[in-house]
């Protein structure tokens, strides 16, 4: 015998556990004990601890002493109820339920009425004077036991019930007579025997042992394992088993069973909300066979019970200081509580409940701020697919940009723009997008790509635009020639309607009903509380005045990344950009740049105005130049077409010239090629033009009284000499503009840290850089050696096989990339202690990565506009978690 205690009694003033023991008793067991301690009527029972489960798993055998303890607790239970297991006169019946420390779907759930056999069923019938009820309970027990303990499909039993109903011409279970119930019991036992080659167990201890075994084993079934893996739950926790005396909701019209919430779980409204059925057992309410009644009707049907239930639920909510989800049973007018737990709720409800509870003095503001998952803010800011829509799921991909959209399928950006001009709502479906597709993406309601990960072009741009996007959806095949895509055996033509859900990464056939979330002032209240707590600044990644304004409305405190390349794709600009790229000499290039400069300045004027008083980090041109040229294959096609259709020679020559340039600029590995500051070194005039546009805009606005704080950022630096070289272009140009304008602008010049070598030599780089912004997209790409554009091909498998926990382009890899950041931060501060540092890769909007950024000592995070509220909340939570 060991001294270890594995079994804890609850109820009848002998409760041994409490809510503080969730780890040992599981959520259900701990809450049952807590309710019993609070004097809430709970049928007595006992909980076998998670520790017993863990030992059972480890040793493939029950821990020593566990069964003795169970026997003693059975004695206690028998004493407390005045009934006995297996007693043919007055049988004790129990439920057996699993209960992990963290609620976990996929595990064995519930067996009711354990303790019935051919003898005790008669005892039950006699004692309750209700033979029908006794046999109904027995047939339910056989069915549930067979299903959850032995995995026999419930259809095997349901079909028999249906046959009986058909034979008798009735529709409800309750219309089957007592003799039919008895027949059902016999037939169910035969099914059991046929499936297991054994008789249905008549010994109660054997029933109990089999049920306990099934709970323990369900901890390691595939569904449970998968759920733990997806939700980051340790395999070491184990599950508890709750054995509890049965109370019966199916003993006539003064009995019943129900589920209820202390507040409305969809809206958060403070109203007692729930459903119940009279003359029914637990599973009937959720099974949907009978239509339950609103719990409000209980007020008229059983006013005393309603009053008691209302009192108890209020007491529970006050005690737990959170909205509760409860299960209750009424046995012949007497109320019992079977479960209470913190209720699952929609994001809108979570927000309202948290804010209301502060106003009700139930929780404080810090607690309220911890009550909302930052990612839930997505749901309250974007339209959602009505959960009641019944749509055919076509395929799934990455949930790249949240929200839902409905529209007609289009396969090209131009077509998307044309259709949008005719007021048609479209979804742009592409193998992958490129900067050329920006116009089409803007025109579309949502974007769907076959390839690409969380930082693919489509994902980044869609998030920036606040457009729903599903990426890397390799379950669909686009056939451009036919103008169709196929998925799951369906063929969807261009022009047909689909619905996409960018919060879930799902694509549906047809037109979904969209629901606009209803956000009132609660989100603002919550975010104000978060602002009072956080110390990290939150900026935005924005490259249009619209995005800058939107982000500011969401609370952004500046721009952390303005990608200037997106400004070059406008209809009137792309020809000039191409002229610049195709120029044979510096002079021609400068001519083209001179045409671009006023356009670029205009962009900055509006963006700077929108961010009056806040810093704006403008990144000089980063992508390889060929991104501004047409696609090689498209040009070949165009030439072929021109030739076959007798097009003008002049036009053929022009396209041929373009083709030569595209060919000359082609790179095997463009992500590691001629881009970033390398462009500024080979073509200093490009950065010169951009600096001029920035400083001229700032000077102009300064004279208008707008407070502009530009931070000029140089991309893809790996060596301090690169920075020094480019910085000279920037400072010389800025000086000359300021002299010319007679205005002094307090601008900064800094760099991105987005290559491992830059992080490792950050002390040297910091000597020339007035700020660092960690470009964790490229840093992830180069630290792992995973191409941003192609990693989507293997990352899902890596995650599935457990090689990676999550997509490192979405959630920062703290162990590797994070370590490089820490080195960069330490080294940077070692040579420039007051250096300002932030993060502007996609991770700047991911709550976990924000927490890391705070702990690592960054000054700000920067993310797409729609993520600004998420980042405000996540930064506050990072502070509160650290204080804990
Ligand atoms: C980065 O690399 O993290 C970054 C922000 O720049 P981009 O995504 O534009 O390369
Ligand atoms: Mg980058």
mmCIF file of C-alpha atoms in Angstrom, residues 534-747:
data_model
loop_
_atom_site.group_PDB
_atom_site.id
_atom_site.type_symbol
_atom_site.label_atom_id
_atom_site.label_comp_id
_atom_site.label_asym_id
_atom_site.label_seq_id
_atom_site.Cartn_x
_atom_site.Cartn_y
_atom_site.Cartn_z
ATOM 1 C CA UNK A 534 0.817 48.444 -21.774
ATOM 2 C CA UNK A 535 4.254 49.951 -22.268
ATOM 3 C CA UNK A 536 4.933 48.698 -25.816
ATOM 4 C CA UNK A 537 3.942 51.205 -28.458
ATOM 5 C CA UNK A 538 1.752 49.921 -31.246
ATOM 6 C CA UNK A 539 2.353 51.162 -34.755
ATOM 7 C CA UNK A 540 0.993 50.025 -38.070
ATOM 8 C CA UNK A 541 2.284 48.760 -41.383
ATOM 9 C CA UNK A 542 0.574 51.043 -43.868
ATOM 10 C CA UNK A 543 1.423 52.366 -47.291
ATOM 11 C CA UNK A 544 -1.679 54.272 -48.235
ATOM 12 C CA UNK A 545 -3.341 57.272 -46.577
ATOM 13 C CA UNK A 546 -6.523 55.173 -46.206
ATOM 14 C CA UNK A 547 -4.695 52.470 -44.268
ATOM 15 C CA UNK A 548 -2.903 55.071 -42.195
ATOM 16 C CA UNK A 549 -6.232 56.712 -41.269
ATOM 17 C CA UNK A 550 -7.875 53.386 -40.540
ATOM 18 C CA UNK A 551 -4.970 52.323 -38.343
ATOM 19 C CA UNK A 552 -5.032 55.591 -36.487
ATOM 20 C CA UNK A 553 -8.746 55.095 -35.814
ATOM 21 C CA UNK A 554 -7.817 51.702 -34.426
ATOM 22 C CA UNK A 555 -5.299 53.398 -32.130
ATOM 23 C CA UNK A 556 -1.994 53.107 -34.007
ATOM 24 C CA UNK A 557 0.730 55.359 -32.630
ATOM 25 C CA UNK A 558 2.636 55.822 -35.851
ATOM 26 C CA UNK A 559 3.724 53.788 -38.849
ATOM 27 C CA UNK A 560 6.361 51.133 -38.279
ATOM 28 C CA UNK A 561 6.638 50.163 -41.918
ATOM 29 C CA UNK A 562 5.587 52.068 -45.014
ATOM 30 C CA UNK A 563 6.574 49.832 -47.938
ATOM 31 C CA UNK A 564 7.216 52.300 -50.747
ATOM 32 C CA UNK A 565 7.142 49.705 -53.520
ATOM 33 C CA UNK A 566 3.371 49.343 -53.346
ATOM 34 C CA UNK A 567 3.105 52.960 -54.425
ATOM 35 C CA UNK A 568 4.749 52.189 -57.727
ATOM 36 C CA UNK A 569 1.985 50.006 -59.052
ATOM 37 C CA UNK A 570 -0.593 52.691 -59.778
ATOM 38 C CA UNK A 571 -1.903 52.817 -63.331
ATOM 39 C CA UNK A 572 -0.106 56.078 -64.199
ATOM 40 C CA UNK A 573 3.082 55.061 -62.420
ATOM 41 C CA UNK A 574 3.952 51.615 -63.656
ATOM 42 C CA UNK A 575 4.919 52.840 -67.163
ATOM 43 C CA UNK A 576 7.270 55.410 -65.590
ATOM 44 C CA UNK A 577 8.705 52.783 -63.234
ATOM 45 C CA UNK A 578 9.314 50.506 -66.217
ATOM 46 C CA UNK A 579 10.932 53.383 -68.067
ATOM 47 C CA UNK A 580 13.268 53.826 -65.086
ATOM 48 C CA UNK A 581 14.092 50.119 -64.932
ATOM 49 C CA UNK A 582 14.674 49.805 -68.654
ATOM 50 C CA UNK A 583 16.862 52.896 -68.900
ATOM 51 C CA UNK A 584 20.265 52.064 -70.402
ATOM 52 C CA UNK A 585 22.092 54.815 -68.554
ATOM 53 C CA UNK A 586 21.999 56.913 -65.421
ATOM 54 C CA UNK A 587 20.761 59.946 -67.217
ATOM 55 C CA UNK A 588 17.670 58.242 -68.630
ATOM 56 C CA UNK A 589 17.048 56.639 -65.296
ATOM 57 C CA UNK A 590 17.175 59.988 -63.550
ATOM 58 C CA UNK A 591 14.720 61.414 -66.056
ATOM 59 C CA UNK A 592 12.220 58.724 -65.223
ATOM 60 C CA UNK A 593 12.859 59.173 -61.514
ATOM 61 C CA UNK A 594 12.189 62.878 -61.808
ATOM 62 C CA UNK A 595 8.750 62.035 -63.156
ATOM 63 C CA UNK A 596 8.153 59.657 -60.263
ATOM 64 C CA UNK A 597 9.315 62.000 -57.538
ATOM 65 C CA UNK A 598 6.267 64.329 -57.357
ATOM 66 C CA UNK A 599 3.961 61.324 -57.337
ATOM 67 C CA UNK A 600 5.939 59.786 -54.499
ATOM 68 C CA UNK A 601 5.894 63.083 -52.617
ATOM 69 C CA UNK A 602 2.100 63.274 -52.935
ATOM 70 C CA UNK A 603 1.824 59.807 -51.404
ATOM 71 C CA UNK A 604 3.860 60.895 -48.427
ATOM 72 C CA UNK A 605 1.970 64.152 -47.949
ATOM 73 C CA UNK A 606 -1.311 62.327 -47.330
ATOM 74 C CA UNK A 607 0.210 59.573 -45.223
ATOM 75 C CA UNK A 608 2.134 62.051 -43.071
ATOM 76 C CA UNK A 609 -0.980 64.153 -42.569
ATOM 77 C CA UNK A 610 -2.906 61.118 -41.394
ATOM 78 C CA UNK A 611 -0.208 60.408 -38.813
ATOM 79 C CA UNK A 612 0.264 63.989 -37.602
ATOM 80 C CA UNK A 613 2.413 63.951 -34.475
ATOM 81 C CA UNK A 614 3.467 60.329 -34.754
ATOM 82 C CA UNK A 615 6.645 58.766 -36.167
ATOM 83 C CA UNK A 616 6.496 57.262 -39.644
ATOM 84 C CA UNK A 617 9.059 54.747 -40.774
ATOM 85 C CA UNK A 618 9.394 54.874 -44.529
ATOM 86 C CA UNK A 619 11.303 52.004 -46.025
ATOM 87 C CA UNK A 620 13.250 52.694 -49.175
ATOM 88 C CA UNK A 621 12.652 50.432 -52.171
ATOM 89 C CA UNK A 622 13.114 46.755 -51.307
ATOM 90 C CA UNK A 623 11.897 44.235 -53.915
ATOM 91 C CA UNK A 624 13.873 43.104 -56.944
ATOM 92 C CA UNK A 625 13.105 45.310 -59.930
ATOM 93 C CA UNK A 626 11.705 42.541 -62.098
ATOM 94 C CA UNK A 627 8.643 42.545 -59.838
ATOM 95 C CA UNK A 628 7.624 45.737 -61.608
ATOM 96 C CA UNK A 629 7.875 44.134 -65.024
ATOM 97 C CA UNK A 630 5.304 41.864 -66.636
ATOM 98 C CA UNK A 631 5.505 38.132 -66.317
ATOM 99 C CA UNK A 632 7.969 36.455 -68.767
ATOM 100 C CA UNK A 633 5.524 33.796 -69.949
ATOM 101 C CA UNK A 634 2.738 36.362 -70.408
ATOM 102 C CA UNK A 635 5.005 38.418 -72.679
ATOM 103 C CA UNK A 636 5.869 35.379 -74.824
ATOM 104 C CA UNK A 637 2.154 34.684 -75.151
ATOM 105 C CA UNK A 638 1.535 38.304 -76.078
ATOM 106 C CA UNK A 639 4.190 38.262 -78.806
ATOM 107 C CA UNK A 640 2.796 35.020 -80.214
ATOM 108 C CA UNK A 641 -0.656 36.526 -80.271
ATOM 109 C CA UNK A 642 0.489 39.776 -81.875
ATOM 110 C CA UNK A 643 2.354 37.817 -84.526
ATOM 111 C CA UNK A 644 -0.493 35.463 -85.293
ATOM 112 C CA UNK A 645 -3.041 38.280 -85.406
ATOM 113 C CA UNK A 646 -0.829 40.466 -87.604
ATOM 114 C CA UNK A 647 -0.151 43.065 -84.925
ATOM 115 C CA UNK A 648 1.921 46.170 -85.627
ATOM 116 C CA UNK A 649 5.684 45.552 -85.885
ATOM 117 C CA UNK A 650 6.272 48.560 -83.649
ATOM 118 C CA UNK A 651 4.238 46.994 -80.872
ATOM 119 C CA UNK A 652 5.937 43.619 -81.386
ATOM 120 C CA UNK A 653 9.324 45.338 -81.042
ATOM 121 C CA UNK A 654 8.213 47.116 -77.874
ATOM 122 C CA UNK A 655 7.086 43.904 -76.241
ATOM 123 C CA UNK A 656 10.266 42.192 -77.407
ATOM 124 C CA UNK A 657 12.345 44.904 -75.731
ATOM 125 C CA UNK A 658 10.384 44.417 -72.565
ATOM 126 C CA UNK A 659 10.975 40.688 -72.828
ATOM 127 C CA UNK A 660 14.730 41.182 -73.123
ATOM 128 C CA UNK A 661 14.728 43.320 -70.009
ATOM 129 C CA UNK A 662 12.636 40.844 -68.109
ATOM 130 C CA UNK A 663 15.054 38.128 -69.187
ATOM 131 C CA UNK A 664 18.060 40.192 -68.145
ATOM 132 C CA UNK A 665 16.597 40.851 -64.706
ATOM 133 C CA UNK A 666 15.509 37.263 -64.153
ATOM 134 C CA UNK A 667 17.043 35.769 -61.001
ATOM 135 C CA UNK A 668 17.270 32.184 -59.860
ATOM 136 C CA UNK A 669 16.682 33.191 -56.294
ATOM 137 C CA UNK A 670 15.082 36.632 -56.282
ATOM 138 C CA UNK A 671 14.422 36.656 -52.521
ATOM 139 C CA UNK A 672 18.188 36.476 -52.007
ATOM 140 C CA UNK A 673 19.058 38.465 -55.084
ATOM 141 C CA UNK A 674 19.355 42.011 -56.254
ATOM 142 C CA UNK A 675 17.033 43.679 -53.755
ATOM 143 C CA UNK A 676 17.001 45.808 -50.612
ATOM 144 C CA UNK A 677 19.953 48.103 -49.983
ATOM 145 C CA UNK A 678 21.748 46.314 -52.806
ATOM 146 C CA UNK A 679 19.514 48.312 -55.157
ATOM 147 C CA UNK A 680 20.417 51.501 -53.313
ATOM 148 C CA UNK A 681 24.069 50.743 -53.836
ATOM 149 C CA UNK A 682 23.823 49.907 -57.530
ATOM 150 C CA UNK A 683 21.284 52.654 -58.281
ATOM 151 C CA UNK A 684 21.784 55.378 -55.646
ATOM 152 C CA UNK A 685 19.548 57.684 -57.657
ATOM 153 C CA UNK A 686 16.490 55.615 -56.700
ATOM 154 C CA UNK A 687 17.026 56.154 -52.961
ATOM 155 C CA UNK A 688 17.989 59.742 -53.647
ATOM 156 C CA UNK A 689 14.619 60.337 -55.310
ATOM 157 C CA UNK A 690 12.777 58.668 -52.448
ATOM 158 C CA UNK A 691 14.641 60.625 -49.766
ATOM 159 C CA UNK A 692 13.939 63.839 -51.611
ATOM 160 C CA UNK A 693 10.229 63.008 -51.765
ATOM 161 C CA UNK A 694 10.143 62.221 -48.030
ATOM 162 C CA UNK A 695 12.006 65.304 -46.858
ATOM 163 C CA UNK A 696 10.280 67.677 -49.279
ATOM 164 C CA UNK A 697 6.900 66.417 -48.100
ATOM 165 C CA UNK A 698 7.980 66.820 -44.477
ATOM 166 C CA UNK A 699 9.220 70.380 -45.094
ATOM 167 C CA UNK A 700 6.000 71.345 -46.842
ATOM 168 C CA UNK A 701 3.872 69.976 -44.039
ATOM 169 C CA UNK A 702 6.049 71.517 -41.355
ATOM 170 C CA UNK A 703 5.281 74.915 -42.834
ATOM 171 C CA UNK A 704 1.551 74.048 -42.614
ATOM 172 C CA UNK A 705 2.022 73.191 -38.944
ATOM 173 C CA UNK A 706 1.762 69.413 -39.336
ATOM 174 C CA UNK A 707 4.136 67.622 -37.051
ATOM 175 C CA UNK A 708 6.025 65.108 -39.204
ATOM 176 C CA UNK A 709 8.531 62.697 -37.708
ATOM 177 C CA UNK A 710 10.044 60.722 -40.586
ATOM 178 C CA UNK A 711 12.249 57.721 -39.985
ATOM 179 C CA UNK A 712 14.005 56.620 -43.144
ATOM 180 C CA UNK A 713 14.652 52.892 -43.148
ATOM 181 C CA UNK A 714 17.153 50.982 -45.220
ATOM 182 C CA UNK A 715 16.235 47.378 -45.983
ATOM 183 C CA UNK A 716 18.208 44.124 -46.092
ATOM 184 C CA UNK A 717 21.446 45.370 -44.573
ATOM 185 C CA UNK A 718 23.894 42.628 -43.620
ATOM 186 C CA UNK A 719 27.069 44.652 -43.218
ATOM 187 C CA UNK A 720 27.641 48.061 -41.611
ATOM 188 C CA UNK A 721 29.450 49.264 -44.708
ATOM 189 C CA UNK A 722 26.303 48.787 -46.783
ATOM 190 C CA UNK A 723 24.460 50.940 -44.308
ATOM 191 C CA UNK A 724 27.166 53.592 -44.272
ATOM 192 C CA UNK A 725 27.154 53.732 -48.063
ATOM 193 C CA UNK A 726 23.413 54.127 -48.425
ATOM 194 C CA UNK A 727 23.077 56.356 -45.386
ATOM 195 C CA UNK A 728 25.397 58.844 -47.041
ATOM 196 C CA UNK A 729 23.017 59.093 -50.002
ATOM 197 C CA UNK A 730 20.145 59.646 -47.586
ATOM 198 C CA UNK A 731 21.815 62.245 -45.365
ATOM 199 C CA UNK A 732 23.391 64.178 -48.238
ATOM 200 C CA UNK A 733 20.064 64.340 -50.025
ATOM 201 C CA UNK A 734 18.146 65.277 -46.883
ATOM 202 C CA UNK A 735 20.650 68.001 -46.049
ATOM 203 C CA UNK A 736 20.439 69.510 -49.483
ATOM 204 C CA UNK A 737 16.605 69.499 -49.489
ATOM 205 C CA UNK A 738 16.461 71.059 -46.021
ATOM 206 C CA UNK A 739 18.975 73.737 -47.044
ATOM 207 C CA UNK A 740 17.034 74.471 -50.161
ATOM 208 C CA UNK A 741 13.750 74.708 -48.258
ATOM 209 C CA UNK A 742 15.242 76.475 -45.286
ATOM 210 C CA UNK A 743 13.476 74.069 -42.952
ATOM 211 C CA UNK A 744 14.975 71.678 -40.499
ATOM 212 C CA UNK A 745 13.321 68.283 -40.107
ATOM 213 C CA UNK A 746 14.144 65.988 -37.201
ATOM 214 C CA UNK A 747 14.358 62.810 -39.176
#
